[in-house]
Short mmCIF file of C-alpha atoms and ligand atoms in Angstrom, two decimals:
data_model
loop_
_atom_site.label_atom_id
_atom_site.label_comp_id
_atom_site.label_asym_id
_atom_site.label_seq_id
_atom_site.Cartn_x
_atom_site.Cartn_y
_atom_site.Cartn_z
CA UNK U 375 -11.38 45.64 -95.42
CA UNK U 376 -13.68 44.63 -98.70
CA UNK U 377 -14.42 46.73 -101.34
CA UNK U 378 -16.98 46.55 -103.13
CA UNK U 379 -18.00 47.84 -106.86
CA UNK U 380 -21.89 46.41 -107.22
CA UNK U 381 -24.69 47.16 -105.46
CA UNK U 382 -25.66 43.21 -106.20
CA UNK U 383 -21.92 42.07 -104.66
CA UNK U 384 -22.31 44.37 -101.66
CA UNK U 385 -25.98 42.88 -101.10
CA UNK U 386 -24.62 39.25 -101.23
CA UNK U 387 -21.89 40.00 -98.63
CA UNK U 388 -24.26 42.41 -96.42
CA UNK U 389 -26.93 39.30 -96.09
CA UNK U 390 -24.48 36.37 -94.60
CA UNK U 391 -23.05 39.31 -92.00
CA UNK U 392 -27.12 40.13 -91.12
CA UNK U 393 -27.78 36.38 -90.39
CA UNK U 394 -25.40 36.60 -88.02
CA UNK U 395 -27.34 39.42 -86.28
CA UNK U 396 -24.39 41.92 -86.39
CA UNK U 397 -26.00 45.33 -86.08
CA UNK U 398 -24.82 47.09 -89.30
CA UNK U 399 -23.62 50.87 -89.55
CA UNK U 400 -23.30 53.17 -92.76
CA UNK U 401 -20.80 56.08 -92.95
CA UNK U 402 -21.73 57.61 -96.71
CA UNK U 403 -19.27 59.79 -97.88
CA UNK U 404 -17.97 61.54 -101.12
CA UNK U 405 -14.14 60.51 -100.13
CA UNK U 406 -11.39 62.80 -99.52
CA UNK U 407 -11.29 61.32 -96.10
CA UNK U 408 -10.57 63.67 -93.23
CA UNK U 409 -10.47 63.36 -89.74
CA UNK U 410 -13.92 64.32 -89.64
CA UNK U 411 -15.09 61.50 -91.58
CA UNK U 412 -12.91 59.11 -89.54
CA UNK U 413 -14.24 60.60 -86.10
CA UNK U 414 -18.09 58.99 -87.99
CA UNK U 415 -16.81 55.65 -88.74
CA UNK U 416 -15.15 55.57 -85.10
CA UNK U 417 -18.71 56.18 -83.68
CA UNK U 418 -20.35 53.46 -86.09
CA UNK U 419 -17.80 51.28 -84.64
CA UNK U 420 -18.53 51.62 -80.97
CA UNK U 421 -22.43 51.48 -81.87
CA UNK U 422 -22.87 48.82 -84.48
CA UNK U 423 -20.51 45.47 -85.08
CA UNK U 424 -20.12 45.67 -88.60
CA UNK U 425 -19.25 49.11 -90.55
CA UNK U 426 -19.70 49.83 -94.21
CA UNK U 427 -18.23 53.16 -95.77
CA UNK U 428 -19.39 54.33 -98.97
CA UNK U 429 -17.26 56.60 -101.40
CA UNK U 430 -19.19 57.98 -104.28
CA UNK U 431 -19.24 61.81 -106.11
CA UNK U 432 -22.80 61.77 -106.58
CA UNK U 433 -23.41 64.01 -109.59
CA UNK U 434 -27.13 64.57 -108.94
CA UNK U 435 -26.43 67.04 -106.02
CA UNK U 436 -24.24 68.86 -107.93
CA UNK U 437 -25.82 71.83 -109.13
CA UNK U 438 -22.26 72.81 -110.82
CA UNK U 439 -20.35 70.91 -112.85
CA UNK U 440 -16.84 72.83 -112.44
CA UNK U 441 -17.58 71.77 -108.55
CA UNK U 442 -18.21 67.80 -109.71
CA UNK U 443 -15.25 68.22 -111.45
CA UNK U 444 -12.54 69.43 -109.27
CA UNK U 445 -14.24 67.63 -106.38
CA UNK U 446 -10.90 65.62 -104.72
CA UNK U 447 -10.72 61.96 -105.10
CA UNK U 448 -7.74 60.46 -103.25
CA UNK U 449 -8.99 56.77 -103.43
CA UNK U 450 -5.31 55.34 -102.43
CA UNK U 451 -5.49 57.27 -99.62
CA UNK U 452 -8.99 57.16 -98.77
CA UNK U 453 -8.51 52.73 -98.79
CA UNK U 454 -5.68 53.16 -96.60
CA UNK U 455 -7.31 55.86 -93.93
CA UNK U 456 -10.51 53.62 -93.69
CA UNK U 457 -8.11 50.72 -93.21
CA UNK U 458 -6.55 51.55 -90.16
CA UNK U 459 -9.89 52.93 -88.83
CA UNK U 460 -10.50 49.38 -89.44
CA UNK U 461 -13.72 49.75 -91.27
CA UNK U 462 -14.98 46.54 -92.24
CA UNK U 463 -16.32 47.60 -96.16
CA UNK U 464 -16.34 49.88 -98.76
CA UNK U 465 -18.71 50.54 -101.34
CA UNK U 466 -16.80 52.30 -104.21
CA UNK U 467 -19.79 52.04 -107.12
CA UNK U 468 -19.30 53.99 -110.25
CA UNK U 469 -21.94 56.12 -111.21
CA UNK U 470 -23.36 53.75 -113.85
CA UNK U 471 -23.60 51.68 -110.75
CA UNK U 472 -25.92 53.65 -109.41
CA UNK U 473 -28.43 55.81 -112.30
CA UNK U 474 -29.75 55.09 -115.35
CA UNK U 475 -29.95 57.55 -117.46
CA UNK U 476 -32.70 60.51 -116.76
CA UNK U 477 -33.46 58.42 -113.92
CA UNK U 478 -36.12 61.18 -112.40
CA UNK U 479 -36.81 61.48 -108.53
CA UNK U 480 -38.75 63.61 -105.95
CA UNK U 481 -39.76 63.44 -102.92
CA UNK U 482 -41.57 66.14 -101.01
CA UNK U 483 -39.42 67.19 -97.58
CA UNK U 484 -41.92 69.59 -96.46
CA UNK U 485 -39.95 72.72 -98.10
CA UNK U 486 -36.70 72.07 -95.65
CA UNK U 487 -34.81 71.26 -99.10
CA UNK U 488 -35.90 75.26 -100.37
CA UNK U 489 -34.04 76.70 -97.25
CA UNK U 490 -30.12 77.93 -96.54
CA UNK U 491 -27.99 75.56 -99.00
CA UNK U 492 -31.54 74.37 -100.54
CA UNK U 493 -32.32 78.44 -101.99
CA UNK U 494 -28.64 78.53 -103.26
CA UNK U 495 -28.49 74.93 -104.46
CA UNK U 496 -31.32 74.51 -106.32
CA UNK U 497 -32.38 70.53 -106.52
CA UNK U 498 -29.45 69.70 -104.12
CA UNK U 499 -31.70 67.90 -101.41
CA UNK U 500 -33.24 65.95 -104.03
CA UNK U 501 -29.77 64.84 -105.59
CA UNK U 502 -28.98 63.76 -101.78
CA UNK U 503 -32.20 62.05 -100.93
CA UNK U 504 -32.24 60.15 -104.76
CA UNK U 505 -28.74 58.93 -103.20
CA UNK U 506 -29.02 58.23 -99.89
CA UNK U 507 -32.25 56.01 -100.36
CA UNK U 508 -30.30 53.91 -103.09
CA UNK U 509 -27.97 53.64 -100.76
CA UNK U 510 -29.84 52.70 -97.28
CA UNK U 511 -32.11 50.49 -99.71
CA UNK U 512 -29.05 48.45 -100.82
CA UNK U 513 -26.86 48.60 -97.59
CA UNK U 514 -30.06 48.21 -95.00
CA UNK U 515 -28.10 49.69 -92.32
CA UNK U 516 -29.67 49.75 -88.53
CA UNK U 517 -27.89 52.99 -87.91
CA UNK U 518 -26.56 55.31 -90.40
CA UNK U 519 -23.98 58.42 -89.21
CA UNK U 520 -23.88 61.56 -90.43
CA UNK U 521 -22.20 64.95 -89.35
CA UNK U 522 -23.37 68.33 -87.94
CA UNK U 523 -21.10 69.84 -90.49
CA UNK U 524 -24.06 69.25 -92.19
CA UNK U 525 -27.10 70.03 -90.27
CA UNK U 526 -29.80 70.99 -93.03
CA UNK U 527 -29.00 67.29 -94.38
CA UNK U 528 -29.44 65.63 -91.70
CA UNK U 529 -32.71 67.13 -91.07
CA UNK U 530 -33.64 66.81 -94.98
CA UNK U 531 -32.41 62.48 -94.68
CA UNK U 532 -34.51 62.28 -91.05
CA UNK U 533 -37.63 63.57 -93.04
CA UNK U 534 -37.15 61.51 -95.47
CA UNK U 535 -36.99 58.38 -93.64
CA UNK U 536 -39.79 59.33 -91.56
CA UNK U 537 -41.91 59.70 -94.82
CA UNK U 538 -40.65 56.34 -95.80
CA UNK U 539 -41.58 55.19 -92.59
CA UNK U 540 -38.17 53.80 -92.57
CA UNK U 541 -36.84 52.16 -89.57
CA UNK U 542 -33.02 53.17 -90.09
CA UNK U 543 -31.46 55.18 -87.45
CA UNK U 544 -30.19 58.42 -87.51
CA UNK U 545 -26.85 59.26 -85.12
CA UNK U 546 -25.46 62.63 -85.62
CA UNK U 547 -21.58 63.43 -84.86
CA UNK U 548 -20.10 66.49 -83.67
CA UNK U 549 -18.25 68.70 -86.06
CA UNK U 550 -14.72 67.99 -85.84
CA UNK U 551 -12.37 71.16 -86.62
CA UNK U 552 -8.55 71.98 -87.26
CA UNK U 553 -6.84 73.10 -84.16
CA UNK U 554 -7.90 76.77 -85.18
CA UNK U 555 -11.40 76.24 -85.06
CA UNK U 556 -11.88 75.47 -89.04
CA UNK U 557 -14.49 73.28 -89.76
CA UNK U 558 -12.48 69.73 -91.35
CA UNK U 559 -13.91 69.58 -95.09
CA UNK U 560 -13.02 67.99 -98.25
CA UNK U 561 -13.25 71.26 -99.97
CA UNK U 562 -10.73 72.99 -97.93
CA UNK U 563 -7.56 71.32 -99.92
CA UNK U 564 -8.64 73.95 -102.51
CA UNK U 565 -8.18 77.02 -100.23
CA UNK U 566 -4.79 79.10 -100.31
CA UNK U 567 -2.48 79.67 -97.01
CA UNK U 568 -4.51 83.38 -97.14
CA UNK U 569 -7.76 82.09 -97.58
CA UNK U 570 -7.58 79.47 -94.98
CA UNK U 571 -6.86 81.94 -93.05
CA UNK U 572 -9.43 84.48 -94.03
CA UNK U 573 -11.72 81.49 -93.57
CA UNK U 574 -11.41 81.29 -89.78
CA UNK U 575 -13.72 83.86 -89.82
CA UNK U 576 -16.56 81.67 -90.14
CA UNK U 577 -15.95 79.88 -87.00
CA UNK U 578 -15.18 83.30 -85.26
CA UNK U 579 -18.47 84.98 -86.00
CA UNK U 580 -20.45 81.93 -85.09
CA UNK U 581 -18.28 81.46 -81.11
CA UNK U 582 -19.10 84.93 -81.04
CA UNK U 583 -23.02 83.77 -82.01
CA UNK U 584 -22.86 81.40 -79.00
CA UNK U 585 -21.29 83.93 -76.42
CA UNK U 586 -23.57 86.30 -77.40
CA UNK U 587 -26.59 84.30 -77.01
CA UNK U 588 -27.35 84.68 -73.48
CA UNK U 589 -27.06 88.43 -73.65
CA UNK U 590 -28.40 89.56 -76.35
CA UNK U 591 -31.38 89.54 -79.16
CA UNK U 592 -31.42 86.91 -81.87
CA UNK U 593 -32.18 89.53 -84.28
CA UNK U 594 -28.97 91.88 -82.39
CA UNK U 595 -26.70 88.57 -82.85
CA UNK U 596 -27.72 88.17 -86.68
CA UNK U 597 -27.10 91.62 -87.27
CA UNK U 598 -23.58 91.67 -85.64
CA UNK U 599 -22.50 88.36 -86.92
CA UNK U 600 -23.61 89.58 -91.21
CA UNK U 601 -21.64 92.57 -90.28
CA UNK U 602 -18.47 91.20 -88.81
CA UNK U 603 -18.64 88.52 -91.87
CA UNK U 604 -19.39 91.57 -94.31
CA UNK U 605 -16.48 93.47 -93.19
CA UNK U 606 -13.90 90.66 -92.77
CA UNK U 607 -11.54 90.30 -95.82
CA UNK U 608 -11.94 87.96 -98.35
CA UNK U 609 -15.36 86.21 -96.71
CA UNK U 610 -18.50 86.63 -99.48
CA UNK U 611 -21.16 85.65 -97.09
CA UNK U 612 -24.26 83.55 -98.49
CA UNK U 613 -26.03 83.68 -95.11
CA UNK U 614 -25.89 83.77 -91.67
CA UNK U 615 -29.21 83.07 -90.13
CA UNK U 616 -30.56 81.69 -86.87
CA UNK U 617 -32.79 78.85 -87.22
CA UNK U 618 -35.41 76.81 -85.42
CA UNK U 619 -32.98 73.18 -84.83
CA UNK U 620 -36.21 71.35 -85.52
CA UNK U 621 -37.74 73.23 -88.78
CA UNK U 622 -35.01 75.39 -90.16
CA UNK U 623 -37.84 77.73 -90.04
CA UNK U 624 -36.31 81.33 -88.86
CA UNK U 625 -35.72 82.26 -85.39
CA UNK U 626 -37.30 85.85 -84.25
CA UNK U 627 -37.21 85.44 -80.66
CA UNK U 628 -35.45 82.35 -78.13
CA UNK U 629 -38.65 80.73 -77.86
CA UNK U 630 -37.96 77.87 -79.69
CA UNK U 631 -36.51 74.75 -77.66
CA UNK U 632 -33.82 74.44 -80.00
CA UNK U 633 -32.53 77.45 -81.49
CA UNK U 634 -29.24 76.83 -84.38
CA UNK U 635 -26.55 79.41 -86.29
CA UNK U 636 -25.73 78.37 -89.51
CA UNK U 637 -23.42 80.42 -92.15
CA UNK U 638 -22.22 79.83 -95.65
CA UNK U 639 -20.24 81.97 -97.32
CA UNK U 640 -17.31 81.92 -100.03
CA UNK U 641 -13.59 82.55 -99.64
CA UNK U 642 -11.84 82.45 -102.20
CA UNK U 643 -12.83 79.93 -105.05
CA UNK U 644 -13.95 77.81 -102.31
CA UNK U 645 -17.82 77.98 -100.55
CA UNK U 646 -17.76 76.68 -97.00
CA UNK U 647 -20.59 76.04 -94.44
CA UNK U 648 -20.56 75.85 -90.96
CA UNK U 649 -23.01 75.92 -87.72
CA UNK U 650 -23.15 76.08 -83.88
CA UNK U 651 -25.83 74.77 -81.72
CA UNK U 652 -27.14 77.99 -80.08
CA UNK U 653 -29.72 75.77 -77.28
P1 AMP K 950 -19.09 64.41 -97.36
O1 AMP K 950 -18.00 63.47 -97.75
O2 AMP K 950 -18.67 65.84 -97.32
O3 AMP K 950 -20.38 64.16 -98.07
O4 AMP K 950 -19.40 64.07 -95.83
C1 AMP K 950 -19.73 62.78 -95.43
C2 AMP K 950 -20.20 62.82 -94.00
O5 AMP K 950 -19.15 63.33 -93.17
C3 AMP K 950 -21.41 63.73 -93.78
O6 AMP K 950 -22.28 63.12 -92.86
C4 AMP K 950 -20.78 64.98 -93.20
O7 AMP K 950 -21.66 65.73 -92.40
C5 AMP K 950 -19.66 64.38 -92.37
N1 AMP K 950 -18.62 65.38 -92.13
C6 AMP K 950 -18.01 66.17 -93.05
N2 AMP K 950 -17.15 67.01 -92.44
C7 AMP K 950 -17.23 66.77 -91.10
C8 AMP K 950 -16.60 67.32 -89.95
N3 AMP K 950 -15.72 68.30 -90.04
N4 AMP K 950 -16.92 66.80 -88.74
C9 AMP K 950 -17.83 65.79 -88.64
N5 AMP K 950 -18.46 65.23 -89.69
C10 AMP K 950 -18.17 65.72 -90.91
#
């Protein structure tokens, strides 16, 4: 695998694999490489010929610095993980890489980047759009990959390219979980035996979403879902909400054609989101 440190060495190397008329996939990361990760750059490989991974802490979506600052950064580890998932290059830039100083961006996504993690996170959508366009402007991948884990992203990067009128391709990859339904995250290194633990709430309240779905009110589900996350030890929820899968907008009946529970909450030191695809 290459790695990469400039933009301008990545660029070089990106245009003699293009002429060859490889079809070029992008997993973007922040590193601390988990199976989750892994399970995207497996997909870019059986859809595209050539695979780049980027690692990079992007400090403008940080809204906390403590949380830029403890983020994980296992590079040794991340280099060798990507290796045997035989990724074919990394881009590893260092944040003068990427920003000037008070380099200033905005970009209007139609108020999805004010919703769920957007209201808590003030300015994080913009800190992740700044990024990924930098990124898809100096990598030109056909397809990028991205994860459910993330849903409200992926929405907030498909607007954006569709206001860009950009031509790069979306694919989104299932959430991959621990054996006991935990979502895989980078951030869950920093939760305690008891917290992970206390954490599996999450994923129970939102099976319980799904099973209760065909049964019952969306407005019924919300309610029981808050209250079994209020009650359940450890677990400060943020939100649990049932969204339109198109808008983010909220859900007040099933009539939408794709309907979406999403929950954030913290445990511990630690703030975790998750989601289920309700239709
Ligand atoms: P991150 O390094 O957290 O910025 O995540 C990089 C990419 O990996 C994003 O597209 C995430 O949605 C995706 N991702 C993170 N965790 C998971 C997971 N458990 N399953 C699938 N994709 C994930």
């Amino acid at each position: 695998m290459k790695i990469f440190y400039t933009r301008a060495d990545l660029s070089e190397y990106i245009i003699q694999q293009k002429t060859s008329g490889k079809l070029l996939g992008l997993v973007a990361t922040m590193g601390a490489l988990h199976e989750g990760h892994l399970s995207l750059i497996e997909s870019a490989r059986g859809q595209t010929d050539f695979v780049v991974c980027s690692i990079f802490v992007n400090p403008t979506q940080f809204n906390d610095t403590r949380d830029l600052e403890k983020y994980p950064r296992p590079i040794e580890n991340d280099i060798k993980k990507l290796e045997a998932s035989k990724c074919d290059a990394l881009f590893l830039p260092e944040v003068s890489e990427m920003y000037d100083s008070n380099e200033k961006w905005h970009i209007d996504l139609d108020d999805l980047d004010k919703r769920l993690e957007g209201e808590i996170r003030p300015g994080h959508y913009q800190g992740v759009t700044q990024i990924v366009k930098k990124l898809f402007d100096t990598i030109k991948p056909d397809y990028a990959f991205f994860g459910q884990k993330d849903y409200q992203q992926f929405l907030v990067i498909y607007k954006m390219l569709k206001k860009l009128r950009s031509k790069v391709k979306l694919v989104m990859c299932p959430i991959v979980r621990e054996k006991d339904g935990l979502a895989m995250s980078s951030r869950n290194i920093h939760l305690s035996a008891d917290d992970r633990q206390k954490a599996l709430a999450l994923n129970q309240a939102l099976n319980q979403a799904k099973a209760d779905f065909p049964f019952k009110s969306v407005k019924q589900i919300e309610h029981d879902a808050i209250q079994f996350l209020n009650s359940s030890p450890g677990v400060q929820l943020d939100y649990f909400e049932i969204c339109s899968g198109k808008t983010l907008k909220r859900a007040f009946s099933k009539n939408a054609s794709s309907l979406i529970a999403l929950v954030a909450a913290h445990v511990g030191n630690t703030r975790l989101i998750d989601n289920i695809i309700l239709r």
